[in-house]
């Protein structure tokens, strides 16, 4: 199955979505964006809840425009599951089932066999969402839409359900459109991610590319790439890259330009980003592989489950954020105010834009 959007557009008051042009095959396609970016509007157009002002939605070349939701063979899982409260979990799943044998497969894959005789009110949030998924998939839709199904769940439950979803998606052969504002879920599940901002798609790429090679400053900052800063050159010949006045030096105390930081006549500065996960401390095993060294002062850190987010100051005008494993953090054993050196691999520096010297 292939879902195709051609010039799809919809206006709601002062907000306008699109025009959007996308082709989504049998893959998990996550639409990631902040509140108000148009995610819900897009879902309503795909599901047939509303009609576009312009453009088409097609499945395998068949236009869905003008068709009501029940004729589109599109399955939609809402944030709250939207189960029938008077039916048991089993009756909810069987409600629209086309194949009783497939119902059994789904309940086993989603680990809900032991709750099938209970009503929704007695189920946990994670159990309700798994039952809602099973009910939607039992109708064997041509396209599966998920509207932030994990957003109301506690993190341990969300983490477990992400694993369930990943296994489930491997068994499907239909386009899966997963709408969310949660970067962790998107990068864990998606084959491709579309970044939606104010009704426009800023980038469509594999998760790693979106994180490490963002197409715009908005994409960089929205996906948690806190290290967005300006690199300036000493003269108009593009020599001597500096960040916040600090010269970037290689391991042998000499400047070694990364891609995009080579000498370029007429370029006085570039705006770059470096993902926090790519910055290395001396305690990291691959520290020596990095090309640039930057002296920093450790300011503070946050313990985030299996890693630490470390905030370090280069100088009065520039801070850097790095993600460290627990092993590396314990090995470094930092204290506030410690002076150290961080390493920035050349292939982690991504140029967002250039400024000329004129």
Short mmCIF file of C-alpha atoms in Angstrom, two decimals:
data_model
loop_
_atom_site.label_atom_id
_atom_site.label_comp_id
_atom_site.label_asym_id
_atom_site.label_seq_id
_atom_site.Cartn_x
_atom_site.Cartn_y
_atom_site.Cartn_z
CA UNK A 1 0.00 0.00 0.00
CA UNK A 2 1.11 3.57 -0.70
CA UNK A 3 -0.45 6.71 0.74
CA UNK A 4 0.05 9.75 -1.47
CA UNK A 5 -0.61 13.40 -0.61
CA UNK A 6 -0.62 15.77 -3.59
CA UNK A 7 -0.84 19.50 -2.92
CA UNK A 8 -2.89 18.82 0.22
CA UNK A 9 -4.00 22.06 1.88
CA UNK A 10 -6.46 23.12 4.56
CA UNK A 11 -7.09 26.50 6.22
CA UNK A 12 -8.58 26.93 9.69
CA UNK A 13 -9.02 30.60 10.52
CA UNK A 14 -5.58 32.22 10.36
CA UNK A 15 -3.81 28.85 10.29
CA UNK A 16 -3.02 27.10 7.01
CA UNK A 17 -1.71 23.57 6.52
CA UNK A 18 0.25 22.82 3.38
CA UNK A 19 0.35 22.42 0.52
CA UNK A 20 1.88 19.03 1.33
CA UNK A 21 3.34 16.53 -1.14
CA UNK A 22 4.28 13.15 0.35
CA UNK A 23 4.47 9.50 -0.65
CA UNK A 24 4.35 7.01 2.23
CA UNK A 25 4.79 3.31 1.54
CA UNK A 26 4.70 0.32 3.94
CA UNK A 27 6.70 2.09 6.64
CA UNK A 28 6.36 3.84 9.98
CA UNK A 29 6.17 7.53 9.15
CA UNK A 30 6.25 9.81 12.20
CA UNK A 31 4.96 13.37 11.95
CA UNK A 32 6.76 15.30 14.67
CA UNK A 33 5.91 18.87 15.59
CA UNK A 34 4.94 21.24 18.41
CA UNK A 35 1.37 21.99 19.48
CA UNK A 36 -0.41 24.01 16.83
CA UNK A 37 1.84 22.87 13.98
CA UNK A 38 -1.00 21.12 12.11
CA UNK A 39 -0.64 17.49 13.21
CA UNK A 40 -4.31 17.05 14.19
CA UNK A 41 -5.49 18.84 11.05
CA UNK A 42 -3.42 16.45 8.94
CA UNK A 43 -4.87 13.40 10.70
CA UNK A 44 -8.44 14.63 10.20
CA UNK A 45 -7.78 15.02 6.46
CA UNK A 46 -6.29 11.53 6.17
CA UNK A 47 -9.11 9.94 8.16
CA UNK A 48 -11.87 11.73 6.23
CA UNK A 49 -13.10 13.66 9.27
CA UNK A 50 -12.62 16.84 7.25
CA UNK A 51 -12.07 17.56 3.56
CA UNK A 52 -9.13 19.51 2.10
CA UNK A 53 -9.50 22.93 0.54
CA UNK A 54 -7.15 21.77 -2.19
CA UNK A 55 -5.17 18.70 -3.21
CA UNK A 56 -5.83 14.98 -2.85
CA UNK A 57 -5.34 12.03 -0.53
CA UNK A 58 -4.90 8.74 -2.41
CA UNK A 59 -4.27 5.11 -1.43
CA UNK A 60 -2.62 3.04 -4.16
CA UNK A 61 -3.71 5.67 -6.68
CA UNK A 62 -7.38 5.74 -5.56
CA UNK A 63 -8.52 9.17 -4.46
CA UNK A 64 -10.07 9.30 -0.99
CA UNK A 65 -11.49 12.81 -1.48
CA UNK A 66 -15.20 12.95 -0.77
CA UNK A 67 -15.32 9.49 0.79
CA UNK A 68 -16.62 9.25 4.37
CA UNK A 69 -14.34 7.70 7.03
CA UNK A 70 -16.12 4.33 7.00
CA UNK A 71 -15.36 3.88 3.28
CA UNK A 72 -11.64 4.71 3.45
CA UNK A 73 -10.36 1.59 5.25
CA UNK A 74 -8.28 3.87 7.47
CA UNK A 75 -7.74 2.85 11.09
CA UNK A 76 -7.38 5.64 13.66
CA UNK A 77 -6.16 5.16 17.24
CA UNK A 78 -6.84 8.16 19.48
CA UNK A 79 -4.88 9.40 22.49
CA UNK A 80 -7.42 7.95 24.95
CA UNK A 81 -8.18 4.74 23.04
CA UNK A 82 -11.92 5.59 22.73
CA UNK A 83 -13.09 2.10 23.72
CA UNK A 84 -16.76 1.19 24.15
CA UNK A 85 -17.19 1.29 27.94
CA UNK A 86 -20.08 -1.23 28.06
CA UNK A 87 -18.14 -3.92 26.16
CA UNK A 88 -15.36 -6.16 27.43
CA UNK A 89 -11.89 -5.88 25.94
CA UNK A 90 -12.61 -8.99 23.85
CA UNK A 91 -15.90 -7.55 22.55
CA UNK A 92 -14.16 -4.26 21.72
CA UNK A 93 -11.52 -6.07 19.65
CA UNK A 94 -14.07 -8.31 17.92
CA UNK A 95 -16.42 -5.41 17.17
CA UNK A 96 -15.10 -4.74 13.66
CA UNK A 97 -12.96 -7.85 13.15
CA UNK A 98 -12.85 -9.36 9.67
CA UNK A 99 -10.92 -12.50 10.62
CA UNK A 100 -11.37 -14.19 14.05
CA UNK A 101 -7.97 -15.89 13.71
CA UNK A 102 -6.28 -12.50 13.26
CA UNK A 103 -7.91 -11.33 16.49
CA UNK A 104 -6.09 -14.11 18.32
CA UNK A 105 -2.78 -13.12 16.72
CA UNK A 106 -3.23 -9.48 17.71
CA UNK A 107 -4.14 -10.18 21.32
CA UNK A 108 -1.06 -12.40 21.63
CA UNK A 109 1.30 -9.88 19.99
CA UNK A 110 -0.03 -7.06 22.19
CA UNK A 111 -0.05 -9.19 25.37
CA UNK A 112 -3.70 -8.59 26.28
CA UNK A 113 -4.95 -12.20 26.48
CA UNK A 114 -5.27 -11.94 30.26
CA UNK A 115 -7.50 -8.80 30.19
CA UNK A 116 -9.96 -9.77 27.45
CA UNK A 117 -12.84 -10.43 29.84
CA UNK A 118 -12.52 -7.08 31.63
CA UNK A 119 -14.24 -3.79 30.79
CA UNK A 120 -12.22 -0.64 29.92
CA UNK A 121 -12.83 1.03 33.29
CA UNK A 122 -10.83 -1.70 35.04
CA UNK A 123 -7.86 -1.54 32.64
CA UNK A 124 -4.65 0.45 33.08
CA UNK A 125 -3.77 3.16 30.57
CA UNK A 126 -1.31 0.91 28.76
CA UNK A 127 -3.80 -1.96 28.62
CA UNK A 128 -6.50 0.31 27.18
CA UNK A 129 -4.16 1.51 24.46
CA UNK A 130 -3.17 -2.04 23.51
CA UNK A 131 -6.84 -3.05 23.32
CA UNK A 132 -7.57 0.02 21.17
CA UNK A 133 -4.71 -0.92 18.84
CA UNK A 134 -5.96 -4.49 18.56
CA UNK A 135 -9.51 -3.30 17.82
CA UNK A 136 -8.32 -0.94 15.09
CA UNK A 137 -6.01 -3.49 13.46
CA UNK A 138 -8.69 -6.23 13.62
CA UNK A 139 -10.56 -4.31 10.91
CA UNK A 140 -7.45 -4.80 8.68
CA UNK A 141 -7.14 -1.17 7.53
CA UNK A 142 -5.19 -0.12 4.44
CA UNK A 143 -3.65 2.78 6.42
CA UNK A 144 -3.05 3.02 10.18
CA UNK A 145 -3.15 6.44 11.88
CA UNK A 146 -2.01 6.94 15.48
CA UNK A 147 -2.76 10.18 17.32
CA UNK A 148 -0.18 10.39 20.13
CA UNK A 149 -1.36 7.13 21.78
CA UNK A 150 1.39 7.27 24.43
CA UNK A 151 1.07 10.92 25.45
CA UNK A 152 -1.09 10.30 28.54
CA UNK A 153 0.92 7.34 29.86
CA UNK A 154 3.62 7.29 32.52
CA UNK A 155 7.17 6.91 31.20
CA UNK A 156 7.72 3.26 32.29
CA UNK A 157 4.44 2.26 30.60
CA UNK A 158 5.27 4.34 27.51
CA UNK A 159 8.68 2.69 27.25
CA UNK A 160 7.16 -0.80 27.41
CA UNK A 161 4.44 0.07 24.90
CA UNK A 162 7.03 1.53 22.50
CA UNK A 163 8.62 -1.92 22.48
CA UNK A 164 5.22 -3.54 21.84
CA UNK A 165 4.54 -1.12 18.99
CA UNK A 166 7.93 -1.72 17.42
CA UNK A 167 7.28 -5.49 17.32
CA UNK A 168 3.74 -4.95 16.06
CA UNK A 169 4.77 -2.62 13.23
CA UNK A 170 7.20 -5.25 11.96
CA UNK A 171 4.21 -7.51 11.26
CA UNK A 172 2.26 -4.93 9.24
CA UNK A 173 2.39 -4.22 5.51
CA UNK A 174 0.53 -0.90 5.45
CA UNK A 175 1.54 2.76 5.81
CA UNK A 176 1.64 3.71 9.51
CA UNK A 177 1.31 7.44 10.22
CA UNK A 178 2.29 8.19 13.81
CA UNK A 179 1.62 11.77 14.93
CA UNK A 180 3.46 12.96 18.04
CA UNK A 181 5.31 15.81 19.72
CA UNK A 182 7.59 13.33 21.52
CA UNK A 183 11.00 13.09 19.85
CA UNK A 184 11.95 9.96 21.83
CA UNK A 185 8.98 8.01 20.50
CA UNK A 186 9.49 9.26 16.95
CA UNK A 187 13.17 8.33 16.79
CA UNK A 188 12.52 4.93 18.41
CA UNK A 189 9.75 3.84 16.04
CA UNK A 190 10.06 5.72 12.76
CA UNK A 191 11.57 4.66 9.47
CA UNK A 192 11.22 8.31 8.43
CA UNK A 193 10.34 11.49 10.32
CA UNK A 194 8.61 14.59 8.97
CA UNK A 195 9.13 17.76 11.01
CA UNK A 196 5.99 19.92 10.85
CA UNK A 197 6.17 23.61 11.77
CA UNK A 198 3.32 26.10 11.37
CA UNK A 199 1.63 23.98 8.71
CA UNK A 200 4.79 23.40 6.67
CA UNK A 201 7.09 20.41 6.47
CA UNK A 202 10.64 21.53 7.24
CA UNK A 203 12.37 18.18 6.72
CA UNK A 204 11.64 14.54 5.86
CA UNK A 205 14.46 12.10 6.58
CA UNK A 206 15.58 9.08 8.55
CA UNK A 207 15.70 9.73 12.33
CA UNK A 208 19.51 9.87 12.52
CA UNK A 209 19.67 12.39 9.66
CA UNK A 210 17.03 14.63 11.25
CA UNK A 211 18.92 14.62 14.55
CA UNK A 212 22.46 15.10 13.24
CA UNK A 213 21.84 16.89 9.93
CA UNK A 214 18.83 19.16 10.56
CA UNK A 215 17.62 21.18 7.58
CA UNK A 216 16.97 24.35 9.59
CA UNK A 217 17.58 25.99 12.93
CA UNK A 218 13.99 25.19 13.94
CA UNK A 219 14.52 21.47 13.28
CA UNK A 220 17.80 21.53 15.21
CA UNK A 221 16.36 23.19 18.29
CA UNK A 222 13.04 21.32 18.27
CA UNK A 223 14.76 17.93 18.17
CA UNK A 224 16.88 18.73 21.21
CA UNK A 225 19.98 19.96 19.42
CA UNK A 226 20.83 22.62 21.99
CA UNK A 227 24.30 23.33 20.60
CA UNK A 228 23.49 25.87 17.90
CA UNK A 229 26.18 28.52 17.69
CA UNK A 230 28.16 30.75 15.36
CA UNK A 231 31.63 29.90 14.11
CA UNK A 232 33.57 32.98 12.99
CA UNK A 233 36.74 33.21 10.94
CA UNK A 234 39.73 35.44 11.66
CA UNK A 235 39.81 37.07 8.24
CA UNK A 236 38.10 37.15 4.89
CA UNK A 237 40.10 34.19 3.65
CA UNK A 238 38.14 31.96 6.03
CA UNK A 239 41.05 31.04 8.32
CA UNK A 240 40.96 30.39 12.05
CA UNK A 241 37.47 29.14 13.01
CA UNK A 242 36.45 30.36 16.45
CA UNK A 243 33.42 29.75 18.66
CA UNK A 244 32.67 32.48 21.16
CA UNK A 245 36.16 33.85 20.56
CA UNK A 246 37.78 30.49 21.33
CA UNK A 247 39.96 29.05 18.57
CA UNK A 248 39.02 25.54 17.47
CA UNK A 249 42.15 23.42 17.65
CA UNK A 250 42.89 19.86 16.62
CA UNK A 251 44.62 17.21 18.76
CA UNK A 252 48.03 18.49 17.68
CA UNK A 253 47.22 22.08 18.70
CA UNK A 254 46.46 23.19 15.17
CA UNK A 255 43.25 24.08 13.35
CA UNK A 256 41.89 21.24 11.22
CA UNK A 257 38.72 22.30 9.41
CA UNK A 258 35.68 20.07 9.47
CA UNK A 259 33.33 19.83 6.49
CA UNK A 260 31.81 23.28 6.02
CA UNK A 261 34.59 24.97 8.02
CA UNK A 262 37.18 24.90 5.24
CA UNK A 263 38.72 28.15 4.09
CA UNK A 264 36.04 29.85 1.96
CA UNK A 265 36.78 33.33 0.60
CA UNK A 266 33.98 35.78 1.32
CA UNK A 267 32.55 33.79 4.24
CA UNK A 268 32.95 35.49 7.63
CA UNK A 269 30.87 33.13 9.76
CA UNK A 270 28.72 30.03 9.70
CA UNK A 271 25.94 28.89 12.03
CA UNK A 272 26.46 25.28 13.02
CA UNK A 273 24.93 22.68 15.31
CA UNK A 274 26.43 19.75 17.17
CA UNK A 275 24.14 17.17 18.74
CA UNK A 276 24.78 16.76 22.51
CA UNK A 277 25.33 13.01 22.06
CA UNK A 278 28.36 13.66 19.82
CA UNK A 279 30.40 15.81 22.24
CA UNK A 280 33.10 13.81 24.02
CA UNK A 281 34.83 14.15 27.39
CA UNK A 282 38.26 12.68 28.28
CA UNK A 283 36.40 9.89 30.12
CA UNK A 284 34.78 8.71 26.87
CA UNK A 285 36.50 5.77 25.19
CA UNK A 286 36.46 7.45 21.75
CA UNK A 287 37.73 10.85 22.93
CA UNK A 288 40.93 10.60 20.88
CA UNK A 289 38.97 10.16 17.64
CA UNK A 290 37.66 13.73 17.73
CA UNK A 291 39.43 16.51 15.85
CA UNK A 292 38.52 19.68 17.74
CA UNK A 293 39.37 20.43 21.35
CA UNK A 294 37.55 23.11 23.35
CA UNK A 295 38.39 24.05 26.97
CA UNK A 296 35.25 24.24 29.15
CA UNK A 297 34.13 24.70 32.74
CA UNK A 298 31.49 22.29 34.04
CA UNK A 299 28.46 24.18 35.33
CA UNK A 300 25.90 21.53 36.27
CA UNK A 301 24.28 18.28 35.13
CA UNK A 302 20.99 16.41 35.11
CA UNK A 303 20.61 12.69 35.74
CA UNK A 304 18.26 11.34 33.03
CA UNK A 305 17.68 7.62 33.68
CA UNK A 306 20.59 5.88 31.93
CA UNK A 307 22.57 9.01 31.01
CA UNK A 308 23.58 12.48 32.18
CA UNK A 309 23.03 15.80 30.45
CA UNK A 310 26.07 17.92 31.26
CA UNK A 311 26.10 21.71 30.86
CA UNK A 312 29.52 23.29 30.34
CA UNK A 313 30.65 26.88 29.73
CA UNK A 314 33.18 27.78 27.04
CA UNK A 315 33.24 31.47 27.94
CA UNK A 316 30.82 34.26 28.90
CA UNK A 317 29.06 34.10 25.54
CA UNK A 318 28.84 30.37 24.87
CA UNK A 319 27.58 27.25 26.65
CA UNK A 320 27.66 23.66 25.40
CA UNK A 321 25.45 20.73 26.35
CA UNK A 322 26.64 17.14 26.16
CA UNK A 323 25.07 13.76 26.86
CA UNK A 324 27.24 11.32 28.80
CA UNK A 325 26.73 7.66 29.62
CA UNK A 326 26.62 6.72 33.31
CA UNK A 327 29.91 4.84 32.92
CA UNK A 328 31.71 7.87 31.43
CA UNK A 329 30.16 10.20 34.01
CA UNK A 330 31.28 8.03 36.92
CA UNK A 331 34.75 7.78 35.39
CA UNK A 332 35.01 11.57 34.99
CA UNK A 333 33.50 12.17 38.48
CA UNK A 334 32.94 15.88 37.80
CA UNK A 335 32.42 18.68 40.28
CA UNK A 336 30.88 22.07 39.59
CA UNK A 337 33.55 24.47 38.44
CA UNK A 338 35.90 21.75 37.15
CA UNK A 339 37.92 22.78 34.11
CA UNK A 340 38.35 20.18 31.41
CA UNK A 341 38.45 19.81 27.63
CA UNK A 342 35.69 18.50 25.39
CA UNK A 343 36.24 17.02 21.96
CA UNK A 344 33.99 17.65 18.97
CA UNK A 345 34.23 15.12 16.12
CA UNK A 346 34.55 16.88 12.78
CA UNK A 347 31.78 14.78 11.26
CA UNK A 348 29.35 15.92 13.98
CA UNK A 349 29.54 19.60 12.99
CA UNK A 350 26.65 20.45 10.70
CA UNK A 351 26.50 23.83 8.97
CA UNK A 352 23.04 25.41 8.97
CA UNK A 353 23.79 28.71 7.21
CA UNK A 354 26.62 31.03 6.11
CA UNK A 355 27.26 34.75 6.50
CA UNK A 356 29.34 36.59 3.92
CA UNK A 357 31.93 39.28 4.63
CA UNK A 358 30.26 42.10 2.81
#
